[in-house]
């Protein structure tokens, strides 16, 4: 028995096949190529063990596969699905504080137990590991098949870029995602050129009138938790006072349940039907700038090489004010400065941290308003933990309500200007409404992850100058609207 445990095949089987067993047991579905990839690497790695003379060099070779197994085990036991290449973009959009918040929310006895068992098995088998010299025909047959697998793997990666079909689990998905991410960075260098090369005409209606527009992008705010939309809790006390001044679009859906995909469609010409690559899709920022508006991008999100950085970098003022997890009120002085700036035509984009988990960190102590267990969620007997989470989430929505009201009040001070504000969330959030889950993800989705608030405020000057636009917005406010065509609505608001 000890000889079998000491053989490299035992070590490789543990590293590659234990995560596969967890896939079988817990994942709702997984890639069909996963089994063949792992069997192929089983042969190849055992073959390599017959050639390599150093035990420590072999363990070093196994280490990336073991790290991949750690990611696979944690993600599958938490979300019941495989880690995917597209999640690399989510990781690049995440700072260290968000990572700690993620772990705080999702770490559990199950995923910790699986990780501990996996790592203990790796250490135990690593200590027993011995590298044997191939003697019989079976060992030499393994080496022959291993060489064949190596040739096939190199051919598939080098000529077809099939990283996630050749490399097992998160190893392949991460490699594929990083490859695509690097390609995206190359695309980003093209974006400033789009504006220079754009030959279309973009103008302003009522050009003589000063105009200021604020586009506020929320985070993880589901429409169903807004009092303005009929939620049983008063999560919109400030905006409710302004209700007669607002236009509520009540059937708006985000195209995706993750930020980078949602905003790459919502803020550009790219949509689900036109197949325009993101790198070639003109953004709202660029069109506003082309039309003669001074553009600002004011963000409480982390600065990263991704969708919003690509969009914001062409603005006249790109300000990322994230500072040790400060709440969205930290942006208000800069927003006030932008609104009061001397330019006569301005578009100000504000990207809030909004209701990003952990929800309790999104608002100051004085906004800790909801404390009761009177919830309207998937179960009639919520746990204390569920009550606490929903209360915190609703408090974060209520705090965003305060932020929006503050911005509206700033716009109201510009009495001679034509002013408007648009607020929408990048995507929604599941907060125990539909099922026993909090957050948002790519596959195991619920309606709440897509249903978003979409609110328009305009001042009297706007209503007088653009009366026909107001009529159109009122006419279509209850029509189904997919927020991958936000630019179409912008043409109604301003040109």
Short mmCIF file of C-alpha atoms in Angstrom, two decimals:
data_model
loop_
_atom_site.label_atom_id
_atom_site.label_comp_id
_atom_site.label_asym_id
_atom_site.label_seq_id
_atom_site.Cartn_x
_atom_site.Cartn_y
_atom_site.Cartn_z
CA UNK A 1 0.00 0.00 0.00
CA UNK A 2 2.80 2.42 0.87
CA UNK A 3 4.37 1.81 -2.54
CA UNK A 4 1.13 2.80 -4.27
CA UNK A 5 0.81 5.94 -2.13
CA UNK A 6 4.44 6.82 -2.81
CA UNK A 7 4.04 6.43 -6.58
CA UNK A 8 3.61 9.63 -8.60
CA UNK A 9 0.29 8.39 -9.97
CA UNK A 10 -1.24 8.61 -6.47
CA UNK A 11 -0.11 12.21 -6.09
CA UNK A 12 -1.33 13.18 -9.58
CA UNK A 13 -4.65 11.39 -9.10
CA UNK A 14 -5.27 13.35 -5.90
CA UNK A 15 -4.34 16.72 -7.41
CA UNK A 16 -6.40 16.26 -10.59
CA UNK A 17 -9.26 13.98 -9.66
CA UNK A 18 -10.38 15.17 -6.23
CA UNK A 19 -11.65 18.49 -7.71
CA UNK A 20 -13.29 16.48 -10.51
CA UNK A 21 -15.22 14.42 -7.96
CA UNK A 22 -16.43 17.65 -6.37
CA UNK A 23 -17.54 18.86 -9.83
CA UNK A 24 -19.55 15.66 -10.24
CA UNK A 25 -21.09 16.00 -6.78
CA UNK A 26 -21.83 19.73 -6.59
CA UNK A 27 -21.70 21.46 -9.98
CA UNK A 28 -24.99 21.95 -11.81
CA UNK A 29 -23.06 21.44 -15.05
CA UNK A 30 -19.46 21.40 -16.21
CA UNK A 31 -17.47 21.31 -19.42
CA UNK A 32 -17.41 17.95 -21.19
CA UNK A 33 -13.73 18.47 -22.02
CA UNK A 34 -12.86 18.55 -18.31
CA UNK A 35 -12.64 14.76 -17.93
CA UNK A 36 -10.53 14.22 -21.05
CA UNK A 37 -8.19 17.08 -20.11
CA UNK A 38 -7.58 15.64 -16.65
CA UNK A 39 -7.03 12.10 -17.96
CA UNK A 40 -4.58 13.46 -20.52
CA UNK A 41 -2.63 15.38 -17.89
CA UNK A 42 -2.69 12.33 -15.61
CA UNK A 43 -0.80 10.37 -18.26
CA UNK A 44 1.52 13.26 -19.11
CA UNK A 45 2.45 14.12 -15.51
CA UNK A 46 3.06 10.50 -14.56
CA UNK A 47 5.23 10.14 -17.68
CA UNK A 48 7.18 13.24 -16.65
CA UNK A 49 7.71 11.75 -13.19
CA UNK A 50 9.57 8.83 -14.80
CA UNK A 51 11.93 11.26 -16.52
CA UNK A 52 12.48 13.90 -13.82
CA UNK A 53 15.07 12.93 -11.23
CA UNK A 54 14.19 15.60 -8.64
CA UNK A 55 11.22 15.10 -6.33
CA UNK A 56 11.05 18.81 -5.54
CA UNK A 57 11.11 19.78 -9.20
CA UNK A 58 8.17 17.44 -9.81
CA UNK A 59 6.24 18.93 -6.87
CA UNK A 60 6.96 22.41 -8.26
CA UNK A 61 5.50 21.25 -11.58
CA UNK A 62 2.37 20.03 -9.77
CA UNK A 63 1.94 23.27 -7.82
CA UNK A 64 -0.02 25.22 -10.52
CA UNK A 65 -2.41 22.28 -10.85
CA UNK A 66 -2.84 22.19 -7.06
CA UNK A 67 -3.54 25.94 -6.92
CA UNK A 68 -6.06 25.44 -9.71
CA UNK A 69 -7.66 22.72 -7.58
CA UNK A 70 -7.95 25.12 -4.64
CA UNK A 71 -9.79 27.65 -6.82
CA UNK A 72 -11.99 24.92 -8.31
CA UNK A 73 -12.95 23.52 -4.91
CA UNK A 74 -13.76 26.89 -3.38
CA UNK A 75 -15.75 28.17 -6.33
CA UNK A 76 -17.66 24.96 -7.03
CA UNK A 77 -18.56 24.32 -3.39
CA UNK A 78 -19.74 27.94 -3.07
CA UNK A 79 -21.60 28.54 -6.34
CA UNK A 80 -22.29 24.99 -7.62
CA UNK A 81 -20.56 25.65 -10.91
CA UNK A 82 -17.11 25.71 -12.48
CA UNK A 83 -14.84 28.72 -12.44
CA UNK A 84 -15.05 30.42 -15.86
CA UNK A 85 -12.64 32.41 -18.01
CA UNK A 86 -14.93 35.45 -18.00
CA UNK A 87 -14.43 35.72 -14.23
CA UNK A 88 -10.88 36.96 -14.86
CA UNK A 89 -12.45 40.29 -15.86
CA UNK A 90 -14.44 40.29 -12.62
CA UNK A 91 -11.21 39.67 -10.67
CA UNK A 92 -9.44 42.56 -12.41
CA UNK A 93 -12.41 44.78 -11.55
CA UNK A 94 -11.99 43.93 -7.85
CA UNK A 95 -9.71 45.58 -5.32
CA UNK A 96 -8.32 44.01 -2.15
CA UNK A 97 -11.12 45.40 0.03
CA UNK A 98 -13.78 43.85 -2.20
CA UNK A 99 -11.90 40.54 -2.13
CA UNK A 100 -11.93 40.50 1.67
CA UNK A 101 -15.64 41.36 1.66
CA UNK A 102 -16.29 38.53 -0.81
CA UNK A 103 -14.50 36.03 1.41
CA UNK A 104 -16.32 37.33 4.49
CA UNK A 105 -19.67 36.68 2.81
CA UNK A 106 -19.03 33.35 1.09
CA UNK A 107 -16.56 31.46 3.27
CA UNK A 108 -18.30 28.45 4.82
CA UNK A 109 -17.69 25.20 6.68
CA UNK A 110 -18.11 23.21 3.45
CA UNK A 111 -15.61 25.08 1.30
CA UNK A 112 -13.09 25.42 4.13
CA UNK A 113 -13.34 21.69 4.92
CA UNK A 114 -12.80 20.74 1.28
CA UNK A 115 -9.79 23.04 0.99
CA UNK A 116 -8.22 21.75 4.20
CA UNK A 117 -8.74 18.10 3.14
CA UNK A 118 -7.27 18.81 -0.31
CA UNK A 119 -4.19 20.60 1.00
CA UNK A 120 -3.60 18.01 3.74
CA UNK A 121 -3.78 15.27 1.11
CA UNK A 122 -1.29 17.18 -1.04
CA UNK A 123 1.14 17.52 1.88
CA UNK A 124 0.72 13.88 2.98
CA UNK A 125 1.26 12.44 -0.49
CA UNK A 126 4.08 14.91 -1.17
CA UNK A 127 5.97 13.67 1.88
CA UNK A 128 5.57 10.03 0.77
CA UNK A 129 6.32 10.69 -2.90
CA UNK A 130 9.14 8.70 -4.51
CA UNK A 131 10.19 8.90 -8.15
CA UNK A 132 10.68 5.47 -9.70
CA UNK A 133 12.75 4.52 -12.72
CA UNK A 134 10.61 3.02 -15.52
CA UNK A 135 11.32 -0.69 -15.73
CA UNK A 136 8.42 -2.65 -17.21
CA UNK A 137 6.55 -2.17 -20.48
CA UNK A 138 3.66 -0.47 -18.65
CA UNK A 139 5.86 2.37 -17.50
CA UNK A 140 7.31 2.81 -20.98
CA UNK A 141 3.81 2.71 -22.47
CA UNK A 142 2.80 5.52 -20.11
CA UNK A 143 5.80 7.57 -21.30
CA UNK A 144 4.81 6.97 -24.92
CA UNK A 145 1.21 8.05 -24.32
CA UNK A 146 2.48 11.01 -22.32
CA UNK A 147 4.58 12.18 -25.26
CA UNK A 148 1.54 11.89 -27.53
CA UNK A 149 -0.53 13.95 -25.07
CA UNK A 150 2.24 16.58 -24.95
CA UNK A 151 2.24 16.92 -28.74
CA UNK A 152 -1.56 17.18 -28.83
CA UNK A 153 -1.62 19.75 -26.00
CA UNK A 154 1.02 21.96 -27.64
CA UNK A 155 -0.76 21.76 -31.00
CA UNK A 156 -4.16 22.68 -29.52
CA UNK A 157 -2.76 25.61 -27.54
CA UNK A 158 -0.32 26.98 -30.10
CA UNK A 159 -2.54 26.77 -33.16
CA UNK A 160 -6.09 26.89 -31.78
CA UNK A 161 -5.69 28.74 -28.45
CA UNK A 162 -7.85 26.13 -26.71
CA UNK A 163 -6.47 26.84 -23.26
CA UNK A 164 -9.58 25.92 -21.29
CA UNK A 165 -10.05 22.66 -23.22
CA UNK A 166 -6.46 21.53 -22.73
CA UNK A 167 -5.57 22.76 -19.23
CA UNK A 168 -7.75 21.40 -16.41
CA UNK A 169 -10.16 23.43 -14.29
CA UNK A 170 -9.35 26.94 -13.17
CA UNK A 171 -5.82 26.56 -14.62
CA UNK A 172 -7.24 26.49 -18.13
CA UNK A 173 -9.99 29.02 -17.45
CA UNK A 174 -7.56 31.51 -15.90
CA UNK A 175 -5.07 31.09 -18.75
CA UNK A 176 -7.82 31.61 -21.32
CA UNK A 177 -9.19 34.59 -19.40
CA UNK A 178 -5.76 36.22 -19.04
CA UNK A 179 -5.11 35.74 -22.75
CA UNK A 180 -8.39 37.47 -23.59
CA UNK A 181 -7.71 40.17 -21.01
CA UNK A 182 -4.36 41.01 -22.60
CA UNK A 183 -6.12 41.23 -25.95
CA UNK A 184 -8.58 43.66 -24.35
CA UNK A 185 -5.74 45.90 -23.21
CA UNK A 186 -4.57 46.10 -26.80
CA UNK A 187 -8.10 47.04 -27.81
CA UNK A 188 -8.16 49.77 -25.18
CA UNK A 189 -5.32 51.58 -26.88
CA UNK A 190 -7.57 51.91 -29.92
CA UNK A 191 -10.40 53.66 -28.07
CA UNK A 192 -8.94 57.22 -28.07
CA UNK A 193 -8.54 56.85 -31.82
CA UNK A 194 -12.26 56.14 -32.26
CA UNK A 195 -13.15 59.71 -31.37
CA UNK A 196 -10.50 61.15 -33.65
CA UNK A 197 -11.60 59.02 -36.59
CA UNK A 198 -15.36 59.45 -36.09
CA UNK A 199 -16.73 61.35 -39.07
CA UNK A 200 -20.37 61.59 -37.97
CA UNK A 201 -22.00 64.83 -36.88
CA UNK A 202 -22.95 65.20 -33.22
CA UNK A 203 -24.56 68.46 -32.18
CA UNK A 204 -26.51 70.09 -29.39
CA UNK A 205 -30.13 71.12 -29.48
CA UNK A 206 -30.88 74.53 -27.95
CA UNK A 207 -27.17 75.23 -28.05
CA UNK A 208 -27.47 78.72 -26.63
CA UNK A 209 -28.95 77.44 -23.37
CA UNK A 210 -26.44 76.24 -20.72
CA UNK A 211 -26.93 72.52 -20.15
CA UNK A 212 -25.75 70.19 -17.39
CA UNK A 213 -26.54 66.48 -17.32
CA UNK A 214 -25.54 63.95 -14.66
CA UNK A 215 -25.51 60.22 -15.38
CA UNK A 216 -25.37 58.27 -12.11
CA UNK A 217 -24.45 54.59 -12.36
CA UNK A 218 -25.45 52.57 -9.33
CA UNK A 219 -24.07 49.21 -8.22
CA UNK A 220 -26.04 46.01 -7.55
CA UNK A 221 -29.32 47.85 -6.91
CA UNK A 222 -32.32 45.66 -7.68
CA UNK A 223 -35.48 47.52 -8.65
CA UNK A 224 -37.66 45.45 -6.32
CA UNK A 225 -36.02 46.91 -3.20
CA UNK A 226 -36.96 50.51 -4.03
CA UNK A 227 -39.93 52.10 -2.30
CA UNK A 228 -40.50 54.18 -5.45
CA UNK A 229 -41.28 50.93 -7.28
CA UNK A 230 -43.65 49.55 -4.64
CA UNK A 231 -41.30 47.87 -2.17
CA UNK A 232 -42.95 47.49 1.23
CA UNK A 233 -40.14 49.40 2.96
CA UNK A 234 -39.51 53.12 2.60
CA UNK A 235 -36.09 52.87 0.99
CA UNK A 236 -36.60 56.08 -1.01
CA UNK A 237 -37.77 58.73 1.48
CA UNK A 238 -35.97 61.62 -0.25
CA UNK A 239 -36.88 60.77 -3.84
CA UNK A 240 -40.48 60.04 -2.86
CA UNK A 241 -40.79 63.73 -1.97
CA UNK A 242 -39.63 64.50 -5.53
CA UNK A 243 -41.81 61.85 -7.15
CA UNK A 244 -43.79 64.36 -9.22
CA UNK A 245 -40.51 65.58 -10.70
CA UNK A 246 -39.33 62.09 -11.65
CA UNK A 247 -39.96 59.74 -14.52
CA UNK A 248 -39.72 56.13 -13.37
CA UNK A 249 -39.04 53.61 -16.11
CA UNK A 250 -40.56 50.53 -14.54
CA UNK A 251 -39.55 47.65 -16.82
CA UNK A 252 -35.82 48.08 -17.45
CA UNK A 253 -33.56 45.02 -17.58
CA UNK A 254 -29.76 44.90 -17.47
CA UNK A 255 -28.27 42.78 -20.27
CA UNK A 256 -25.85 41.06 -17.86
CA UNK A 257 -25.49 40.42 -14.14
CA UNK A 258 -21.84 41.50 -13.90
CA UNK A 259 -20.54 45.07 -14.13
CA UNK A 260 -18.01 44.88 -16.93
CA UNK A 261 -20.41 43.20 -19.37
CA UNK A 262 -23.40 45.31 -18.36
CA UNK A 263 -21.61 48.65 -18.73
CA UNK A 264 -19.76 47.69 -21.92
CA UNK A 265 -23.24 47.41 -23.47
CA UNK A 266 -25.14 50.10 -21.55
CA UNK A 267 -22.67 52.92 -22.23
CA UNK A 268 -21.62 52.15 -25.81
CA UNK A 269 -23.05 51.33 -29.23
CA UNK A 270 -22.41 47.65 -28.48
CA UNK A 271 -25.60 45.63 -27.97
CA UNK A 272 -26.74 42.02 -27.86
CA UNK A 273 -27.82 42.15 -31.50
CA UNK A 274 -25.33 44.30 -33.42
CA UNK A 275 -22.12 42.34 -32.68
CA UNK A 276 -20.01 45.52 -32.63
CA UNK A 277 -16.75 44.73 -30.76
CA UNK A 278 -16.33 46.76 -27.59
CA UNK A 279 -13.09 48.27 -28.91
CA UNK A 280 -14.95 49.61 -31.96
CA UNK A 281 -18.12 50.77 -30.19
CA UNK A 282 -18.37 54.51 -29.57
CA UNK A 283 -19.30 55.33 -26.01
CA UNK A 284 -21.64 57.88 -24.54
CA UNK A 285 -18.59 59.69 -23.12
CA UNK A 286 -17.06 60.03 -26.57
CA UNK A 287 -20.29 61.16 -28.22
CA UNK A 288 -20.90 63.76 -25.51
CA UNK A 289 -17.38 65.07 -25.99
CA UNK A 290 -17.80 65.08 -29.77
CA UNK A 291 -20.99 67.10 -29.30
CA UNK A 292 -19.13 69.86 -27.48
CA UNK A 293 -19.91 68.89 -23.88
CA UNK A 294 -17.25 69.04 -21.17
CA UNK A 295 -17.10 65.51 -19.74
CA UNK A 296 -16.38 64.33 -16.21
CA UNK A 297 -16.03 60.82 -14.81
CA UNK A 298 -16.23 60.73 -11.01
CA UNK A 299 -15.96 57.28 -9.48
CA UNK A 300 -16.01 55.55 -6.11
CA UNK A 301 -15.13 52.27 -7.82
CA UNK A 302 -11.56 50.92 -7.95
CA UNK A 303 -9.43 52.16 -10.82
CA UNK A 304 -8.53 49.18 -12.95
CA UNK A 305 -7.63 48.22 -16.51
CA UNK A 306 -11.13 47.34 -17.59
CA UNK A 307 -14.39 48.55 -19.05
CA UNK A 308 -14.93 51.76 -17.09
CA UNK A 309 -11.30 52.82 -17.25
CA UNK A 310 -11.45 52.38 -21.01
CA UNK A 311 -14.58 54.55 -21.17
CA UNK A 312 -13.46 57.15 -18.66
CA UNK A 313 -9.97 57.72 -20.05
CA UNK A 314 -11.35 59.79 -22.95
CA UNK A 315 -13.25 62.17 -20.64
CA UNK A 316 -11.88 65.64 -19.91
CA UNK A 317 -11.74 64.90 -16.17
CA UNK A 318 -11.39 61.28 -14.98
CA UNK A 319 -11.36 61.14 -11.17
CA UNK A 320 -11.22 57.88 -9.21
CA UNK A 321 -11.75 58.86 -5.60
CA UNK A 322 -11.85 55.45 -3.94
CA UNK A 323 -10.20 55.85 -0.54
CA UNK A 324 -10.14 53.04 2.01
CA UNK A 325 -13.75 52.07 1.54
CA UNK A 326 -15.28 55.51 2.04
CA UNK A 327 -18.98 55.80 1.32
CA UNK A 328 -20.42 57.49 -1.76
CA UNK A 329 -20.86 60.81 0.04
CA UNK A 330 -17.10 61.19 -0.42
CA UNK A 331 -17.87 62.01 -4.07
CA UNK A 332 -20.32 64.84 -3.34
CA UNK A 333 -17.83 67.75 -3.07
CA UNK A 334 -16.27 66.80 -6.40
CA UNK A 335 -19.69 66.43 -8.03
CA UNK A 336 -20.63 69.86 -6.69
CA UNK A 337 -17.42 71.29 -8.15
CA UNK A 338 -18.15 69.73 -11.54
CA UNK A 339 -21.73 71.04 -11.64
CA UNK A 340 -20.56 74.54 -10.69
CA UNK A 341 -17.67 74.56 -13.19
CA UNK A 342 -17.80 77.44 -15.70
CA UNK A 343 -18.31 75.33 -18.83
CA UNK A 344 -21.76 75.96 -20.30
CA UNK A 345 -22.34 72.41 -21.53
CA UNK A 346 -21.40 69.51 -19.26
CA UNK A 347 -22.06 65.79 -18.93
CA UNK A 348 -20.98 64.35 -15.57
CA UNK A 349 -20.76 60.58 -15.11
CA UNK A 350 -20.87 59.40 -11.50
CA UNK A 351 -20.06 55.77 -10.70
CA UNK A 352 -21.22 54.85 -7.20
CA UNK A 353 -20.17 51.95 -4.97
CA UNK A 354 -23.89 51.75 -4.25
CA UNK A 355 -25.00 48.39 -2.87
CA UNK A 356 -21.91 46.32 -3.57
CA UNK A 357 -21.46 43.68 -0.92
CA UNK A 358 -20.64 43.80 1.93
CA UNK A 359 -23.78 45.90 2.16
CA UNK A 360 -23.24 47.11 5.72
CA UNK A 361 -20.06 48.89 4.63
CA UNK A 362 -21.84 51.03 2.04
CA UNK A 363 -23.44 53.54 4.41
CA UNK A 364 -22.52 55.46 7.59
CA UNK A 365 -23.86 54.48 10.98
CA UNK A 366 -26.62 57.10 10.94
CA UNK A 367 -28.20 55.33 7.97
CA UNK A 368 -28.54 52.05 9.85
CA UNK A 369 -32.32 52.41 9.64
CA UNK A 370 -33.89 48.99 9.07
CA UNK A 371 -33.63 46.57 11.98
CA UNK A 372 -36.84 44.52 11.95
CA UNK A 373 -37.44 40.98 10.68
CA UNK A 374 -40.43 42.01 8.53
CA UNK A 375 -39.04 40.79 5.24
CA UNK A 376 -40.58 39.76 1.94
CA UNK A 377 -38.15 37.06 0.83
CA UNK A 378 -38.24 33.48 -0.43
CA UNK A 379 -38.85 32.03 3.04
CA UNK A 380 -41.33 32.97 5.76
CA UNK A 381 -38.89 31.93 8.48
CA UNK A 382 -35.66 33.83 7.78
CA UNK A 383 -32.60 33.25 9.93
CA UNK A 384 -30.98 36.02 11.94
CA UNK A 385 -28.18 36.15 9.38
CA UNK A 386 -30.66 36.59 6.51
CA UNK A 387 -32.50 39.34 8.38
CA UNK A 388 -29.22 41.15 9.00
CA UNK A 389 -28.17 40.93 5.34
CA UNK A 390 -31.50 42.15 3.94
CA UNK A 391 -31.63 45.01 6.44
CA UNK A 392 -28.11 46.08 5.48
CA UNK A 393 -28.96 45.87 1.78
CA UNK A 394 -32.07 47.99 2.20
CA UNK A 395 -30.06 50.53 4.18
CA UNK A 396 -27.61 50.77 1.28
CA UNK A 397 -30.48 51.46 -1.13
CA UNK A 398 -31.77 54.12 1.25
CA UNK A 399 -28.33 55.70 1.35
CA UNK A 400 -28.15 55.86 -2.45
CA UNK A 401 -31.52 57.61 -2.29
CA UNK A 402 -29.86 60.26 -0.11
CA UNK A 403 -26.93 60.62 -2.54
CA UNK A 404 -29.24 61.07 -5.53
CA UNK A 405 -31.28 63.69 -3.69
CA UNK A 406 -28.11 65.61 -2.84
CA UNK A 407 -27.09 65.66 -6.52
CA UNK A 408 -30.55 66.82 -7.59
CA UNK A 409 -30.35 69.64 -5.05
CA UNK A 410 -27.00 70.68 -6.53
CA UNK A 411 -28.53 70.80 -10.00
CA UNK A 412 -31.41 72.90 -8.71
CA UNK A 413 -28.97 75.65 -7.74
CA UNK A 414 -28.15 76.13 -11.44
CA UNK A 415 -31.35 78.07 -12.08
CA UNK A 416 -30.38 79.41 -15.52
CA UNK A 417 -29.30 76.04 -16.88
CA UNK A 418 -31.15 73.22 -18.61
CA UNK A 419 -30.47 70.30 -16.27
CA UNK A 420 -31.21 66.60 -16.12
CA UNK A 421 -30.20 63.50 -14.17
CA UNK A 422 -30.40 59.83 -15.13
CA UNK A 423 -29.88 57.06 -12.59
CA UNK A 424 -29.67 53.35 -13.30
CA UNK A 425 -27.87 50.42 -11.74
CA UNK A 426 -25.33 48.34 -13.63
CA UNK A 427 -27.27 45.19 -12.70
CA UNK A 428 -29.52 43.92 -9.94
CA UNK A 429 -28.84 41.66 -6.98
CA UNK A 430 -30.27 38.51 -5.47
CA UNK A 431 -30.89 39.15 -1.76
CA UNK A 432 -32.85 36.07 -0.71
CA UNK A 433 -35.81 37.28 -2.80
CA UNK A 434 -35.98 34.39 -5.24
CA UNK A 435 -33.77 31.79 -3.56
CA UNK A 436 -31.33 31.17 -0.73
CA UNK A 437 -28.50 33.23 -2.22
CA UNK A 438 -27.02 36.72 -2.08
CA UNK A 439 -25.04 38.39 -4.84
CA UNK A 440 -24.94 38.07 -8.61
CA UNK A 441 -23.16 35.77 -11.03
CA UNK A 442 -22.94 34.70 -14.65
CA UNK A 443 -24.81 31.40 -14.82
CA UNK A 444 -26.95 30.50 -11.84
CA UNK A 445 -29.04 33.61 -12.22
CA UNK A 446 -32.37 34.86 -10.93
CA UNK A 447 -34.67 37.63 -12.24
CA UNK A 448 -33.56 39.96 -9.46
CA UNK A 449 -30.01 40.01 -10.84
CA UNK A 450 -31.27 41.79 -13.97
CA UNK A 451 -34.16 44.01 -12.82
CA UNK A 452 -32.84 47.54 -12.29
CA UNK A 453 -34.19 50.98 -11.37
CA UNK A 454 -34.10 53.61 -14.10
CA UNK A 455 -34.99 57.12 -12.96
CA UNK A 456 -34.95 60.46 -14.79
CA UNK A 457 -35.16 63.91 -13.19
CA UNK A 458 -35.33 67.16 -15.17
CA UNK A 459 -35.72 70.79 -14.12
CA UNK A 460 -38.37 73.18 -15.40
CA UNK A 461 -35.98 74.71 -17.94
CA UNK A 462 -35.47 71.31 -19.52
CA UNK A 463 -39.20 70.62 -19.54
CA UNK A 464 -39.88 73.89 -21.33
CA UNK A 465 -37.08 73.64 -23.89
CA UNK A 466 -37.53 69.93 -24.60
CA UNK A 467 -41.26 69.46 -24.10
CA UNK A 468 -41.48 66.84 -26.85
CA UNK A 469 -38.75 64.76 -25.19
CA UNK A 470 -40.68 64.83 -21.94
CA UNK A 471 -43.78 63.61 -23.76
CA UNK A 472 -41.80 60.72 -25.28
CA UNK A 473 -40.35 59.67 -21.94
CA UNK A 474 -43.76 59.69 -20.25
CA UNK A 475 -45.22 57.78 -23.18
CA UNK A 476 -42.65 54.99 -23.10
CA UNK A 477 -41.79 54.78 -19.39
CA UNK A 478 -43.71 51.50 -18.93
CA UNK A 479 -42.42 49.83 -22.09
CA UNK A 480 -39.98 46.92 -21.70
CA UNK A 481 -36.46 48.26 -22.14
CA UNK A 482 -33.16 46.36 -22.29
CA UNK A 483 -30.36 48.56 -21.03
CA UNK A 484 -27.98 47.68 -23.84
CA UNK A 485 -29.52 50.51 -25.85
CA UNK A 486 -29.14 53.35 -23.36
CA UNK A 487 -27.77 55.49 -26.17
CA UNK A 488 -31.22 55.37 -27.79
CA UNK A 489 -32.72 56.91 -24.68
CA UNK A 490 -29.95 59.50 -24.57
CA UNK A 491 -31.09 60.76 -27.95
CA UNK A 492 -34.40 61.49 -26.24
CA UNK A 493 -32.68 63.33 -23.38
CA UNK A 494 -30.04 65.32 -25.22
CA UNK A 495 -28.23 65.44 -28.58
#
